[in-house]
Amino acid sequence: MNNKLEKELEQLNIKRNKLSKFLSKQNKQTVSANQLKLLKEQKQAMSKYAKVLKLRIKDLKEAK
């Protein structure tokens, strides 16, 4: 289970990093203001999800 969560976290971090790079290159000419806002919300949700996964992994390691 732990390994599966670690792989999930790794994939999430890859996607989150790609989104961060994309957002750093965007401006209002390339993406609509609403899309930019939604992408930023998506990044925040991904960050929160990553934090929860890390806590779950830590909890499982401590439970052993």
Short mmCIF file of N, CA, C and O in Angstrom, two decimals:
data_model
loop_
_atom_site.label_atom_id
_atom_site.label_comp_id
_atom_site.label_asym_id
_atom_site.label_seq_id
_atom_site.Cartn_x
_atom_site.Cartn_y
_atom_site.Cartn_z
N MET A 1 0.84 -1.21 0.00
CA MET A 1 0.00 0.00 0.00
C MET A 1 0.87 1.26 0.00
O MET A 1 0.61 2.20 -0.73
N ASN A 2 1.90 1.23 0.85
CA ASN A 2 2.78 2.38 0.97
C ASN A 2 3.43 2.74 -0.36
O ASN A 2 3.51 3.90 -0.73
N ASN A 3 3.91 1.70 -1.06
CA ASN A 3 4.57 1.92 -2.35
C ASN A 3 3.60 2.52 -3.36
O ASN A 3 3.97 3.39 -4.14
N LYS A 4 2.37 2.06 -3.35
CA LYS A 4 1.35 2.59 -4.26
C LYS A 4 1.11 4.07 -3.98
O LYS A 4 1.00 4.87 -4.91
N LEU A 5 1.03 4.44 -2.71
CA LEU A 5 0.83 5.85 -2.35
C LEU A 5 2.03 6.69 -2.76
O LEU A 5 1.87 7.82 -3.22
N GLU A 6 3.24 6.15 -2.58
CA GLU A 6 4.44 6.89 -2.96
C GLU A 6 4.49 7.12 -4.48
O GLU A 6 4.88 8.20 -4.93
N LYS A 7 4.08 6.13 -5.25
CA LYS A 7 4.02 6.29 -6.71
C LYS A 7 2.98 7.33 -7.09
O LYS A 7 3.19 8.16 -7.98
N GLU A 8 1.84 7.30 -6.41
CA GLU A 8 0.78 8.27 -6.67
C GLU A 8 1.27 9.69 -6.37
O GLU A 8 1.04 10.62 -7.14
N LEU A 9 1.98 9.84 -5.25
CA LEU A 9 2.53 11.14 -4.86
C LEU A 9 3.56 11.60 -5.88
O LEU A 9 3.58 12.78 -6.27
N GLU A 10 4.40 10.69 -6.34
CA GLU A 10 5.42 11.04 -7.33
C GLU A 10 4.77 11.55 -8.62
O GLU A 10 5.18 12.58 -9.17
N GLN A 11 3.75 10.84 -9.09
CA GLN A 11 3.05 11.26 -10.32
C GLN A 11 2.35 12.60 -10.13
O GLN A 11 2.37 13.46 -11.02
N LEU A 12 1.75 12.78 -8.98
CA LEU A 12 1.08 14.04 -8.67
C LEU A 12 2.08 15.20 -8.67
O LEU A 12 1.81 16.26 -9.22
N ASN A 13 3.25 14.96 -8.06
CA ASN A 13 4.26 16.02 -8.02
C ASN A 13 4.77 16.37 -9.41
O ASN A 13 5.02 17.55 -9.70
N ILE A 14 4.90 15.38 -10.29
CA ILE A 14 5.31 15.64 -11.67
C ILE A 14 4.28 16.53 -12.35
O ILE A 14 4.62 17.54 -12.98
N LYS A 15 3.01 16.18 -12.20
CA LYS A 15 1.93 16.97 -12.82
C LYS A 15 1.86 18.38 -12.23
O LYS A 15 1.66 19.36 -12.94
N ARG A 16 2.04 18.45 -10.92
CA ARG A 16 1.98 19.75 -10.25
C ARG A 16 3.13 20.65 -10.70
O ARG A 16 2.95 21.85 -10.94
N ASN A 17 4.32 20.06 -10.86
CA ASN A 17 5.47 20.84 -11.32
C ASN A 17 5.26 21.34 -12.75
O ASN A 17 5.62 22.47 -13.08
N LYS A 18 4.69 20.48 -13.61
CA LYS A 18 4.40 20.89 -14.98
C LYS A 18 3.39 22.04 -15.00
O LYS A 18 3.53 23.00 -15.77
N LEU A 19 2.38 21.95 -14.14
CA LEU A 19 1.39 23.01 -14.06
C LEU A 19 2.03 24.31 -13.56
O LEU A 19 1.76 25.39 -14.08
N SER A 20 2.91 24.21 -12.58
CA SER A 20 3.60 25.39 -12.06
C SER A 20 4.42 26.07 -13.16
O SER A 20 4.39 27.30 -13.29
N LYS A 21 5.14 25.27 -13.93
CA LYS A 21 5.94 25.83 -15.02
C LYS A 21 5.03 26.48 -16.06
O LYS A 21 5.33 27.56 -16.56
N PHE A 22 3.93 25.83 -16.38
CA PHE A 22 2.97 26.38 -17.33
C PHE A 22 2.43 27.71 -16.82
O PHE A 22 2.39 28.70 -17.57
N LEU A 23 2.03 27.76 -15.57
CA LEU A 23 1.47 28.99 -15.01
C LEU A 23 2.49 30.12 -14.97
O LEU A 23 2.13 31.28 -15.18
N SER A 24 3.74 29.79 -14.73
CA SER A 24 4.76 30.85 -14.67
C SER A 24 4.99 31.50 -16.03
O SER A 24 5.48 32.62 -16.10
N LYS A 25 4.62 30.80 -17.10
CA LYS A 25 4.82 31.33 -18.45
C LYS A 25 3.57 32.00 -19.01
O LYS A 25 3.61 32.57 -20.09
N GLN A 26 2.47 31.89 -18.30
CA GLN A 26 1.20 32.40 -18.83
C GLN A 26 0.96 33.85 -18.48
O GLN A 26 1.43 34.36 -17.48
N ASN A 27 0.18 34.47 -19.32
CA ASN A 27 -0.32 35.81 -19.04
C ASN A 27 -1.71 35.90 -19.64
O ASN A 27 -2.21 34.94 -20.20
N LYS A 28 -2.32 37.03 -19.52
CA LYS A 28 -3.71 37.16 -19.96
C LYS A 28 -3.88 37.06 -21.48
O LYS A 28 -4.97 36.85 -21.96
N GLN A 29 -2.78 37.18 -22.21
CA GLN A 29 -2.88 37.05 -23.67
C GLN A 29 -2.96 35.58 -24.10
O GLN A 29 -3.55 35.26 -25.12
N THR A 30 -2.34 34.69 -23.34
CA THR A 30 -2.30 33.28 -23.75
C THR A 30 -3.44 32.45 -23.14
O THR A 30 -3.86 31.47 -23.74
N VAL A 31 -3.90 32.85 -21.98
CA VAL A 31 -4.98 32.12 -21.29
C VAL A 31 -5.97 33.13 -20.75
O VAL A 31 -5.57 34.18 -20.23
N SER A 32 -7.25 32.82 -20.84
CA SER A 32 -8.24 33.76 -20.31
C SER A 32 -8.07 33.91 -18.80
O SER A 32 -7.54 33.04 -18.12
N ALA A 33 -8.54 35.02 -18.30
CA ALA A 33 -8.44 35.29 -16.86
C ALA A 33 -9.14 34.21 -16.05
O ALA A 33 -8.64 33.77 -15.01
N ASN A 34 -10.28 33.74 -16.54
CA ASN A 34 -11.02 32.70 -15.83
C ASN A 34 -10.25 31.38 -15.83
O ASN A 34 -10.17 30.70 -14.81
N GLN A 35 -9.66 31.02 -16.98
CA GLN A 35 -8.86 29.80 -17.05
C GLN A 35 -7.66 29.88 -16.11
O GLN A 35 -7.32 28.91 -15.43
N LEU A 36 -7.03 31.03 -16.07
CA LEU A 36 -5.87 31.23 -15.19
C LEU A 36 -6.28 31.05 -13.73
O LEU A 36 -5.59 30.38 -12.96
N LYS A 37 -7.41 31.63 -13.37
CA LYS A 37 -7.93 31.50 -12.01
C LYS A 37 -8.21 30.03 -11.68
O LYS A 37 -7.83 29.53 -10.61
N LEU A 38 -8.83 29.33 -12.61
CA LEU A 38 -9.16 27.92 -12.39
C LEU A 38 -7.91 27.05 -12.31
O LEU A 38 -7.84 26.13 -11.49
N LEU A 39 -6.93 27.34 -13.13
CA LEU A 39 -5.69 26.58 -13.08
C LEU A 39 -4.96 26.79 -11.76
O LEU A 39 -4.39 25.85 -11.19
N LYS A 40 -5.02 28.01 -11.24
CA LYS A 40 -4.41 28.28 -9.93
C LYS A 40 -5.15 27.54 -8.82
O LYS A 40 -4.52 27.00 -7.90
N GLU A 41 -6.47 27.47 -8.92
CA GLU A 41 -7.25 26.70 -7.95
C GLU A 41 -6.90 25.22 -8.04
O GLU A 41 -6.80 24.53 -7.03
N GLN A 42 -6.72 24.74 -9.26
CA GLN A 42 -6.36 23.34 -9.48
C GLN A 42 -5.00 23.05 -8.82
O GLN A 42 -4.83 22.03 -8.17
N LYS A 43 -4.06 23.95 -8.99
CA LYS A 43 -2.73 23.77 -8.39
C LYS A 43 -2.83 23.72 -6.87
O LYS A 43 -2.18 22.90 -6.22
N GLN A 44 -3.66 24.60 -6.29
CA GLN A 44 -3.84 24.59 -4.84
C GLN A 44 -4.43 23.26 -4.37
O GLN A 44 -4.01 22.71 -3.35
N ALA A 45 -5.40 22.75 -5.11
CA ALA A 45 -6.02 21.47 -4.77
C ALA A 45 -5.00 20.34 -4.87
O ALA A 45 -4.96 19.44 -4.01
N MET A 46 -4.16 20.39 -5.89
CA MET A 46 -3.12 19.37 -6.05
C MET A 46 -2.13 19.42 -4.88
O MET A 46 -1.69 18.38 -4.39
N SER A 47 -1.80 20.63 -4.44
CA SER A 47 -0.88 20.79 -3.32
C SER A 47 -1.48 20.22 -2.03
O SER A 47 -0.79 19.53 -1.26
N LYS A 48 -2.75 20.48 -1.82
CA LYS A 48 -3.42 19.95 -0.63
C LYS A 48 -3.49 18.42 -0.69
O LYS A 48 -3.26 17.74 0.30
N TYR A 49 -3.78 17.89 -1.87
CA TYR A 49 -3.84 16.45 -2.08
C TYR A 49 -2.47 15.82 -1.81
O TYR A 49 -2.37 14.79 -1.12
N ALA A 50 -1.40 16.46 -2.28
CA ALA A 50 -0.04 15.96 -2.04
C ALA A 50 0.27 15.95 -0.55
O ALA A 50 0.87 15.00 -0.04
N LYS A 51 -0.15 16.98 0.14
CA LYS A 51 0.09 17.06 1.59
C LYS A 51 -0.60 15.90 2.31
O LYS A 51 -0.01 15.26 3.19
N VAL A 52 -1.84 15.61 1.92
CA VAL A 52 -2.58 14.51 2.54
C VAL A 52 -1.90 13.16 2.24
O VAL A 52 -1.77 12.31 3.12
N LEU A 53 -1.46 12.98 1.00
CA LEU A 53 -0.76 11.75 0.66
C LEU A 53 0.50 11.58 1.50
O LEU A 53 0.79 10.49 2.00
N LYS A 54 1.27 12.66 1.67
CA LYS A 54 2.48 12.60 2.49
C LYS A 54 2.14 12.20 3.93
O LYS A 54 2.84 11.39 4.54
N LEU A 55 1.07 12.77 4.46
CA LEU A 55 0.65 12.44 5.83
C LEU A 55 0.24 10.97 5.94
O LEU A 55 0.55 10.31 6.93
N ARG A 56 -0.46 10.48 4.93
CA ARG A 56 -0.86 9.06 4.93
C ARG A 56 0.34 8.14 4.87
O ARG A 56 0.42 7.14 5.60
N ILE A 57 1.32 8.49 4.03
CA ILE A 57 2.54 7.68 3.92
C ILE A 57 3.28 7.68 5.25
O ILE A 57 3.70 6.62 5.74
N LYS A 58 3.41 8.85 5.85
CA LYS A 58 4.09 8.97 7.14
C LYS A 58 3.38 8.14 8.20
O LYS A 58 4.01 7.41 8.98
N ASP A 59 2.06 8.22 8.23
CA ASP A 59 1.27 7.47 9.21
C ASP A 59 1.46 5.96 9.04
O ASP A 59 1.60 5.23 10.02
N LEU A 60 1.46 5.50 7.79
CA LEU A 60 1.65 4.07 7.53
C LEU A 60 3.04 3.60 7.94
O LEU A 60 3.20 2.50 8.46
N LYS A 61 4.05 4.44 7.73
CA LYS A 61 5.41 4.08 8.13
C LYS A 61 5.55 4.01 9.65
O LYS A 61 6.23 3.13 10.18
N GLU A 62 4.88 4.93 10.33
CA GLU A 62 4.94 4.95 11.80
C GLU A 62 4.16 3.81 12.42
O GLU A 62 4.45 3.37 13.52
N ALA A 63 3.16 3.32 11.71
CA ALA A 63 2.30 2.24 12.23
C ALA A 63 3.01 0.89 12.21
O ALA A 63 2.58 -0.04 12.85
N LYS A 64 4.10 0.80 11.44
CA LYS A 64 4.82 -0.50 11.34
C LYS A 64 5.63 -0.79 12.56
O LYS A 64 6.07 0.00 13.28
#
